[in-house]
Coordinates of C-alpha atoms in Angstrom, one line a residue:
X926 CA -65.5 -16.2 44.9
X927 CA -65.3 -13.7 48.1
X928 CA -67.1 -11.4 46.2
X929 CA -69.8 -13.9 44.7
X930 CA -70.3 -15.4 48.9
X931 CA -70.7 -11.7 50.2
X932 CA -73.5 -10.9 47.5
X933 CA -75.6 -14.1 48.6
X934 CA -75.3 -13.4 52.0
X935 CA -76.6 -9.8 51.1
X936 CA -79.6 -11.3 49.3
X937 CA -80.2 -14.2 52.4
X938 CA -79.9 -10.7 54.4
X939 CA -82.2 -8.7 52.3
X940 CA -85.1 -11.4 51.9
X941 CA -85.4 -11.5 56.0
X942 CA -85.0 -8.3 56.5
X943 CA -88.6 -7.5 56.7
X944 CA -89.2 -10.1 59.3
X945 CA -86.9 -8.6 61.8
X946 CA -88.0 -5.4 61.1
X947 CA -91.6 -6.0 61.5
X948 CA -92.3 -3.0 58.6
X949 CA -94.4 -4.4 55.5
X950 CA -93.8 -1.2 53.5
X951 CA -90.2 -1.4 53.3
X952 CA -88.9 -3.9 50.3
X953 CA -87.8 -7.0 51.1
X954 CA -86.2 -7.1 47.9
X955 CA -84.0 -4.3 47.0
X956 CA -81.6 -2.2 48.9
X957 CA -79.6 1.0 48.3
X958 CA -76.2 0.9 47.2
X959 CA -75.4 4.7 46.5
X960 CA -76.5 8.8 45.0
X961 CA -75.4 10.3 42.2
X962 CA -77.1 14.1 41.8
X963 CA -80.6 12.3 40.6
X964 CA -79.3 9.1 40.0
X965 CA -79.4 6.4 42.6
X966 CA -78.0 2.3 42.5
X967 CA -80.3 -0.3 43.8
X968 CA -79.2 -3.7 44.5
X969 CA -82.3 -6.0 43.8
X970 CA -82.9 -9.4 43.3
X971 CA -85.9 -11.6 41.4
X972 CA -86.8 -14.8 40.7
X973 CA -88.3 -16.5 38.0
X974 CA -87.8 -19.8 35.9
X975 CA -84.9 -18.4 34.0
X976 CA -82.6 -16.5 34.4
X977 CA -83.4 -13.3 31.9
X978 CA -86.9 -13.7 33.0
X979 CA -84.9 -13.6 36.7
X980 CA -83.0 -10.8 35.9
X981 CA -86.0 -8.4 34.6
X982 CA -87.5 -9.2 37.4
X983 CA -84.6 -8.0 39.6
X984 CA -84.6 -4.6 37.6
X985 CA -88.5 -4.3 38.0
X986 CA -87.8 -5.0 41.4
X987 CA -85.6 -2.0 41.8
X988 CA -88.3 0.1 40.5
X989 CA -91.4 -1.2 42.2
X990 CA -89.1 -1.1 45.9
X991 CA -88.6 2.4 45.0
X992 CA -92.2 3.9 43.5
X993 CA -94.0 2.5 46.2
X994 CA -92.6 0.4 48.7
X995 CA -89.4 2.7 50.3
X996 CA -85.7 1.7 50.6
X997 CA -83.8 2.0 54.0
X998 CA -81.3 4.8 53.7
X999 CA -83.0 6.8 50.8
X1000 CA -85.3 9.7 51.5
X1001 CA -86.5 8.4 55.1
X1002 CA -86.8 4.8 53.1
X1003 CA -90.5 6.6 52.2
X1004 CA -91.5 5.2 48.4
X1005 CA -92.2 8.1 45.6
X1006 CA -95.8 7.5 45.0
X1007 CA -98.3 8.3 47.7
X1008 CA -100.5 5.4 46.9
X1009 CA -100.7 3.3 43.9
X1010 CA -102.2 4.1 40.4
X1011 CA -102.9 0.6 38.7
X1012 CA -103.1 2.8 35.2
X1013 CA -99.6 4.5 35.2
X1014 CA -98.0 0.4 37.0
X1015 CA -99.6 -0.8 33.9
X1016 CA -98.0 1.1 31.2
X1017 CA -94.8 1.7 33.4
X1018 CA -94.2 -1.9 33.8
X1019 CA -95.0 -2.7 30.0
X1020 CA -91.7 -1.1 28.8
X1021 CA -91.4 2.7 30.1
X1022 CA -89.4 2.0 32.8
X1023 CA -86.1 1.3 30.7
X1024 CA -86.2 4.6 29.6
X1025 CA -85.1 6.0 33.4
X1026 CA -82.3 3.4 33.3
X1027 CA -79.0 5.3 33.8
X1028 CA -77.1 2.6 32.2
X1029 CA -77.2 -1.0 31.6
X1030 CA -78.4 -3.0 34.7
X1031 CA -75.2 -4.7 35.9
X1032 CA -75.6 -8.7 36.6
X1033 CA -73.4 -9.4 40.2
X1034 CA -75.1 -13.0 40.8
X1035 CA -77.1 -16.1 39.6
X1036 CA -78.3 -19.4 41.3
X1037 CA -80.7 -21.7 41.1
X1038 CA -83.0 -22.5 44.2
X1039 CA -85.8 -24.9 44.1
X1040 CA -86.3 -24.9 40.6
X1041 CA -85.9 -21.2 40.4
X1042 CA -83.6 -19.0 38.8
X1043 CA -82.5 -16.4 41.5
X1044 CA -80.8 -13.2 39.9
X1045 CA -79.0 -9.9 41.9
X1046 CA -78.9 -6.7 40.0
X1047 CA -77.2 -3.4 40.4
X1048 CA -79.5 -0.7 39.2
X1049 CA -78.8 2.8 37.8
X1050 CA -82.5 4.6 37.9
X1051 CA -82.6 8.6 36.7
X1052 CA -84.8 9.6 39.8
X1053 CA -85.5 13.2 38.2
X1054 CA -86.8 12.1 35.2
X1055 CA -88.7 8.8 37.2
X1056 CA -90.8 12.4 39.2
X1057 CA -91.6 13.9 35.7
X1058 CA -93.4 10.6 34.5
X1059 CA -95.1 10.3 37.9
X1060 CA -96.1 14.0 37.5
X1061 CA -97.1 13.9 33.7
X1062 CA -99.1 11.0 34.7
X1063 CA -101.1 12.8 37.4
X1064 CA -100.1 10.3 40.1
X1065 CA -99.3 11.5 43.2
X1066 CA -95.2 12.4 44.5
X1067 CA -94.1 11.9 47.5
X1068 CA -93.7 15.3 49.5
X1069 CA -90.4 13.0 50.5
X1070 CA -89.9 13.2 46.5
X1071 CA -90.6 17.0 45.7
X1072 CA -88.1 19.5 44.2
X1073 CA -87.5 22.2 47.2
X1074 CA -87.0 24.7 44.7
X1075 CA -90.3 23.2 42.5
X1076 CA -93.0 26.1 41.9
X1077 CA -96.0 25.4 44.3
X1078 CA -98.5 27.7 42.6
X1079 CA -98.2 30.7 39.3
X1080 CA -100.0 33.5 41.5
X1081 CA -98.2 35.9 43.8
X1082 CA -96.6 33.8 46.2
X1083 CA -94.7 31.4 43.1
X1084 CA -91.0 31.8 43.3
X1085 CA -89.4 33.5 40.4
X1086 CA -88.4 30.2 39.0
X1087 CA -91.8 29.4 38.4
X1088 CA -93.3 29.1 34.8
X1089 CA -95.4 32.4 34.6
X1090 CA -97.9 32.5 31.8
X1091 CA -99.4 35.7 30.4
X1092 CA -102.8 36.5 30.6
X1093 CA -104.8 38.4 27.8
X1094 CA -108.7 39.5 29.2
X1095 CA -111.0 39.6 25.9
X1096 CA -114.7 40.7 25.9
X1097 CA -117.4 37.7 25.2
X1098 CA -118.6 37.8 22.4
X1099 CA -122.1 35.9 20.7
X1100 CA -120.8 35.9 17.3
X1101 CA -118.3 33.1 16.2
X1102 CA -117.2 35.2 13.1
X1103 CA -116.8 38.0 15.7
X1104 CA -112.9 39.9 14.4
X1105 CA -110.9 42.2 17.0
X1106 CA -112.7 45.2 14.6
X1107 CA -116.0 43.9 15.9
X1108 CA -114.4 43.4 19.5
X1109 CA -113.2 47.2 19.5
X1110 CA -116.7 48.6 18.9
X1111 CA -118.4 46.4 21.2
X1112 CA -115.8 47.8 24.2
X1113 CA -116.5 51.3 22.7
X1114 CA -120.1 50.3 22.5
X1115 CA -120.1 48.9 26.4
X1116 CA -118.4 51.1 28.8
X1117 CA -119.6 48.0 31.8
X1118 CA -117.6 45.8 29.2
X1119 CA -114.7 47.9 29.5
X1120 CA -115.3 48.4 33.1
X1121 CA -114.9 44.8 33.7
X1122 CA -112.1 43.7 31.9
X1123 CA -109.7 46.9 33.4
X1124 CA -111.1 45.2 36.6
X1125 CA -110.4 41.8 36.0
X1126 CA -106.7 42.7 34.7
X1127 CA -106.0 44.7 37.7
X1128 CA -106.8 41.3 39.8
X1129 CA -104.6 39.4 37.8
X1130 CA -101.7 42.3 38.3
X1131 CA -102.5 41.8 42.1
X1132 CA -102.0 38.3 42.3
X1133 CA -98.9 38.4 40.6
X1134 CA -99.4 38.1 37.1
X1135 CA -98.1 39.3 33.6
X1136 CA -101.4 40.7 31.8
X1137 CA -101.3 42.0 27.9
X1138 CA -102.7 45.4 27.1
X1139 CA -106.2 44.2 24.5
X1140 CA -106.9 47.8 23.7
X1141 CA -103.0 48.7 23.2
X1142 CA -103.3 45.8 20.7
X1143 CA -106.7 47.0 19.3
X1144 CA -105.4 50.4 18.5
X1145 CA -102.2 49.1 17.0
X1146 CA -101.6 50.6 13.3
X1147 CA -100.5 47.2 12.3
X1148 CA -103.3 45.3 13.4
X1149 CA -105.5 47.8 11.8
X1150 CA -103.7 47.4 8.6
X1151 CA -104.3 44.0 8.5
X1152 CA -108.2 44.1 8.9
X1153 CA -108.4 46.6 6.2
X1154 CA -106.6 43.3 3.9
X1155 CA -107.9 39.7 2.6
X1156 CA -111.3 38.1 3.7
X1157 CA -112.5 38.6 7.1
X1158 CA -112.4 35.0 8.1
X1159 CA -108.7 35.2 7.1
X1160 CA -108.2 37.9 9.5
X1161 CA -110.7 36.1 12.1
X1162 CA -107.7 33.2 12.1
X1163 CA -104.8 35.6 12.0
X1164 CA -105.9 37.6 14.8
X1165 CA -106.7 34.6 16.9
X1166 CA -103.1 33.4 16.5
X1167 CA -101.8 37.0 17.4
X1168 CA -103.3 36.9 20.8
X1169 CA -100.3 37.7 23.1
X1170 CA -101.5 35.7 26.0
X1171 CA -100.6 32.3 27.1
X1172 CA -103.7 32.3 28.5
X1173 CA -107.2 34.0 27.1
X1174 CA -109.4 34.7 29.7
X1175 CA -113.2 35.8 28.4
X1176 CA -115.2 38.3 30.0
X1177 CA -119.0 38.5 29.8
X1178 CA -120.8 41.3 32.1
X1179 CA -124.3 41.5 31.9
X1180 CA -126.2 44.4 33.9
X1181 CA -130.1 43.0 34.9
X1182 CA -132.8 45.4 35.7
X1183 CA -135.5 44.9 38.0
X1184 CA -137.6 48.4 38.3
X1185 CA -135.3 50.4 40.3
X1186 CA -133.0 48.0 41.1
X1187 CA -130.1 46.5 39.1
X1188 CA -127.0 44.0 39.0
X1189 CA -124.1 42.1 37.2
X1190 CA -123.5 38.6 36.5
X1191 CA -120.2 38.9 36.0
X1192 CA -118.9 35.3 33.7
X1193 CA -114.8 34.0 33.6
X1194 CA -113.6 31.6 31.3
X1195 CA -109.7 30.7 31.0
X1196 CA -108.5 28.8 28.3
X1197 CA -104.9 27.7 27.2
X1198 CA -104.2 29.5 23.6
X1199 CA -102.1 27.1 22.3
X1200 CA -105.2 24.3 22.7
X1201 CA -107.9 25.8 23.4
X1202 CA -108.1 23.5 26.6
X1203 CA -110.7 25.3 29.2
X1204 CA -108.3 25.8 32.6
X1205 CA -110.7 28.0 35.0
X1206 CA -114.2 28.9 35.0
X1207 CA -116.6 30.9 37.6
X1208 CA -119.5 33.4 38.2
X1209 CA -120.3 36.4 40.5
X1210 CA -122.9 38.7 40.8
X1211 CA -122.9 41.8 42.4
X1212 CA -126.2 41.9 44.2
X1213 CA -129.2 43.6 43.5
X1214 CA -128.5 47.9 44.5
X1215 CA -131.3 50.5 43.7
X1216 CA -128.0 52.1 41.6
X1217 CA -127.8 53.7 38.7
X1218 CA -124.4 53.1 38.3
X1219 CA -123.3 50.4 36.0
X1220 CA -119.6 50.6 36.7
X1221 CA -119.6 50.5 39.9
X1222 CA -122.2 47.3 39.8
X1223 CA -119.3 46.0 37.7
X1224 CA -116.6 47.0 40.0
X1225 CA -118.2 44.8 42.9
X1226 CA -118.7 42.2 40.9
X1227 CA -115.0 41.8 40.0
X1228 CA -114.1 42.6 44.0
X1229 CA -115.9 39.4 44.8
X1230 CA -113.8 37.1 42.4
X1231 CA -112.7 34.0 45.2
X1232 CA -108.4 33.3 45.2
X1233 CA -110.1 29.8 44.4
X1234 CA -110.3 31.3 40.8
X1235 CA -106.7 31.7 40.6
X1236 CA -106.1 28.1 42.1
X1237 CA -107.7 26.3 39.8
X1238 CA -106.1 28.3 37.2
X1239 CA -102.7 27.7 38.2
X1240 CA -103.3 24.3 38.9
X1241 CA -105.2 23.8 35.5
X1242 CA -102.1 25.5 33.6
X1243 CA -99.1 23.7 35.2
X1244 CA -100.6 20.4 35.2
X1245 CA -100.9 21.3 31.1
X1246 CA -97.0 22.3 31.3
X1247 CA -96.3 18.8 32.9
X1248 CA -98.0 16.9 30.7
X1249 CA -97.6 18.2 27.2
X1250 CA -100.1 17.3 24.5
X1251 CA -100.7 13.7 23.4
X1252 CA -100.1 14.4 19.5
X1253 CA -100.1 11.4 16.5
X1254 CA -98.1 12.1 13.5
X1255 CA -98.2 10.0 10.7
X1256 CA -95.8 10.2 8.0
X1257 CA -96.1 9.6 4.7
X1258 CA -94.0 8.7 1.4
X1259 CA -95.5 10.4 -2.0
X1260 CA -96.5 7.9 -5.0
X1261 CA -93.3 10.4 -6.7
X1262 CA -90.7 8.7 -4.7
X1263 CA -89.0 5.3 -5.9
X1264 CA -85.5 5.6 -5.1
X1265 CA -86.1 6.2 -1.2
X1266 CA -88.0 5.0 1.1
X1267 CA -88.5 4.4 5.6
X1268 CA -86.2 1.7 5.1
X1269 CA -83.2 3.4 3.5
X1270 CA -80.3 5.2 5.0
X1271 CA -81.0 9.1 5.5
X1272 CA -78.8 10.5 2.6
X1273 CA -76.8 12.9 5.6
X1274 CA -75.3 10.8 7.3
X1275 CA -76.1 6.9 6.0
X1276 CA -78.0 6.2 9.3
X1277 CA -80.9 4.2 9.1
X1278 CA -84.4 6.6 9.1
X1279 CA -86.4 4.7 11.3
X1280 CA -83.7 4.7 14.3
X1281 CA -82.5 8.2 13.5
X1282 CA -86.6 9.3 13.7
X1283 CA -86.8 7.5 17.0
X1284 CA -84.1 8.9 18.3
X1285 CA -85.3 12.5 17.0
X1286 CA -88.6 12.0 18.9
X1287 CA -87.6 10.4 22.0
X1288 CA -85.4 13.6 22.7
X1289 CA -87.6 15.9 21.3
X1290 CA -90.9 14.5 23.2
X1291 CA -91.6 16.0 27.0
X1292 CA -89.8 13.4 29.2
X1293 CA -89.2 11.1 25.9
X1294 CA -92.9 9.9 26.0
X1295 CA -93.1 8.1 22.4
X1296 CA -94.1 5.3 21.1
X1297 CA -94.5 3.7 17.7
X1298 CA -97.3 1.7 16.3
X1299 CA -96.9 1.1 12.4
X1300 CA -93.5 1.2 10.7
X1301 CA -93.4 -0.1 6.9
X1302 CA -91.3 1.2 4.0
X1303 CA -93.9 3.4 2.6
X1304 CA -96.1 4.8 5.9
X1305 CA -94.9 5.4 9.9
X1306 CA -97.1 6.5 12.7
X1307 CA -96.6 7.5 16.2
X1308 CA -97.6 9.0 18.8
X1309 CA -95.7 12.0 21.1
X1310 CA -96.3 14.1 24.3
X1311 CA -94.8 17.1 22.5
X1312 CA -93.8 20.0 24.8
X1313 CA -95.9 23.2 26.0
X1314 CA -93.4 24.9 27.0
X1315 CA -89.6 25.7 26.6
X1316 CA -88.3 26.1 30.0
X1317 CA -84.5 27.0 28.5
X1318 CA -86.3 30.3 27.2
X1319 CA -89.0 30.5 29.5
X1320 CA -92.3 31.0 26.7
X1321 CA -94.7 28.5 25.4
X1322 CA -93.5 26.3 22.7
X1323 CA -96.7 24.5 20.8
X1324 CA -97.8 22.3 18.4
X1325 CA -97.3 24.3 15.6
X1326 CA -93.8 25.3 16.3
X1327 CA -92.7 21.4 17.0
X1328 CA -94.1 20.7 13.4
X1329 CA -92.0 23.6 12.1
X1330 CA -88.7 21.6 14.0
X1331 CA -89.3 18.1 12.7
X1332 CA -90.2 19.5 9.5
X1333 CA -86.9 21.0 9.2
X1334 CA -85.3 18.2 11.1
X1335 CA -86.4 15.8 8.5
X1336 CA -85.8 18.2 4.9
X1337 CA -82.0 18.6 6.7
X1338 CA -81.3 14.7 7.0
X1339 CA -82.6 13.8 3.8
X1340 CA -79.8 16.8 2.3
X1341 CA -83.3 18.8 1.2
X1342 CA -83.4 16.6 -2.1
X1343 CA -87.0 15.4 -1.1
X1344 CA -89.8 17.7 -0.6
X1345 CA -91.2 17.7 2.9
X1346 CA -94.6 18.8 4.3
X1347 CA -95.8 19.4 7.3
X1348 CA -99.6 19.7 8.0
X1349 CA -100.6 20.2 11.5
X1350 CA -104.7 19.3 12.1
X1351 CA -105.1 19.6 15.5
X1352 CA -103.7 16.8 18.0
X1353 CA -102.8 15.0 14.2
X1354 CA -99.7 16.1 12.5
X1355 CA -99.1 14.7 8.7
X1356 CA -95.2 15.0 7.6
X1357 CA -95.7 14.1 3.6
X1358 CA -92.3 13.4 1.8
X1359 CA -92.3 14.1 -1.8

């Protein structure tokens, strides 16, 4: 009964506390209770006309108090979102926020006042993975809110705990069917081509990046095995997956003449391999020089690339990192399967499929973004943020290899007596179970 008294008097305390203090952004509804690492305890209250309605409400409360309006006692009582994005509150607020509950919202009080159910809630809310969703979002954080040891930028100045992507320079090329035996006697073909991309690899060295030799991988006896084999849009598609770069960046030079005098129009684009996604683009030219001289055109060209360049590229790749790629995957049950289907027990263990596939996702997904639309005995779809990259071994981590993991992931649950096929077709991913 102490207990029950000394919880009110906290809420009477709580609900006027923004009138003495004469702050509006400071929550009027929640306060802070204690830290755990990255988990925190929020006492909140909410009201509504009964009393599980009243008690959401209390969590939600916990939440909103913290994302945007600041609670006395926690990081300068400053909120975790700059301003607010009515998008990400939307979706949030629909039923993503359970997932950053530590644990079951503990119930210390309810009344009723004035018709209304009143409800006080201690709240356990994982803060670190609360600043991923805010992040994958693209909402802003708090600088109150950001990881000191968090990589500001991939160039030189990122700390070595930053994810550092490799960059492979390629020469542009007109032709769509174009191979790397095409691209090797182009370069030889072009020395301003070859000019340009030794030049554009030595600014990426200088600003702190890991760069892939092209003509190391040109002149490799394996690689030159392989074009002599199979059709040549066979090797077109092999080649392109056997690009060592995290990101390709494509270099067109083009020397214009004018009489005596001549210049380059030097072309960038960056692109993220595993999706194509374009990350950084920009032109230079050289100016017009009565030179004969195409390299040294070239040269001048690549001297005037802007650090702005690099910037958007960095910012371009680790906003790609931080979100991971939106993905469907559908799965399906063959017209040769009778004895099984989404609604039995997984032979393995005799847990049910769909909860077991859930589960799988969730902790597969980056920050356990997934959700699922369609679930009958014979067909499932949903929808995943699957992971770009695999911070425990520092390298990229796609599509293609997370189809590979769920493919085995499902074959091993159902004890391999079903056949099952993955088939990956771009952001769509088909698992058929046969």
């Amino acid at each position: 009964m102490k207990e029950m008294m000394m919880n009110r008097i906290v809420a009477i305390m709580l609900s006027l506390f923004c009138l003495l203090d004469g702050n509006a952004q400071l929550s009027p509804y929640a306060s802070f209770e204690c830290k755990d690492g990255e988990n925190v305890t929020i006492r909140s209250w909410g009201e509504a006309p009964k009393g599980k309605e009243a008690q959401t409400e209390a969590v939600k409360n916990a939440f909103r108090a913290l994302l945007y309006e600041g609670i006395p006692g926690l990081n300068n009582a400053a909120p975790m979102m700059t301003n607010m994005d009515n998008s990400f509150d939307y979706r949030f607020f629909d039923n993503q926020y359970k997932r950053y509950l530590v644990s079951d919202p503990e119930k210390l009080f309810e009344e009723k006042v004035m018709g209304q159910k009143r409800a006080m809630m201690l709240v356990s809310i994982d803060t670190e993975g609360l600043k991923k969703a805010i992040r994958s979002a693209g909402a802003s954080l708090s600088p109150f809110w950001q990881d000191r040891s968090a990589p500001t930028s991939i160039g030189s100045q990122a700390p070595k705990t930053a994810v550092r992507p490799s960059i492979v320079v390629i020469p542009y090329m007109a032709d769509p069917k174009a191979d790397f035996s095409m691209m090797a006697e182009y370069m030889a073909d072009q020395p301003e081509v070859r000019s340009a991309i030794n030049a554009v690899v030595s600014k990426f060295v200088a600003n702190g990046y890991v760069t892939k030799d092209l003509v190391v991988l040109l002149q490799n006896s394996e690689t030159s095995s392989l074009l002599a084999s199979g059709s040549q849009s066979d090797v077109a598609t092999e080649i392109v997956r056997q690009l060592p770069g995290d990101i390709i960046v494509t270099v067109d030079a083009q020397i214009k003449i004018d009489g005596d005098y001549r210049q380059c129009n030097l072309a960038l684009n960056a692109v993220e391999r595993q999706t194509g996604d374009q990350l950084a683009t920009q032109n230079f030219t050289s100016g017009r020089y009565r030179l004969n001289d195409n390299p040294r055109l070239v040269a001048h060209a690549v001297d005037l690339m802007q650090s702005d360049f690099f910037s958007q590229l960095d910012r371009a790749f680790t906003r790609r990192i931080e979100e991971g790629l939106s993905m469907v995957i559908e799965f399906q049950l063959g017209q040769s399967v009778s004895d099984w289907n989404f609604d039995s027990p997984i032979p393995s263990s005799g847990d049910d499929f769909k909860v077991w596939l859930s589960d799988w996702l969730r902790s597969n997904s980056q920050d356990g973004a997934y959700e699922r639309s369609v679930a009958t005995d014979k067909f499932i779809r949903a929808s995943v943020k699957v992971p770009l990259w695999d911070k425990d071994a520092n390298r990229p981590f796609g599509p293609d290899e997370f189809a590979s993991k769920l493919r085995l992931a499902v074959s091993k649950a159902l004890d391999g007596e079903y056949g099952v096929k993955a088939t990956e077709m771009g952001q769509r991913l088909i698992i058929s179970i046969n």
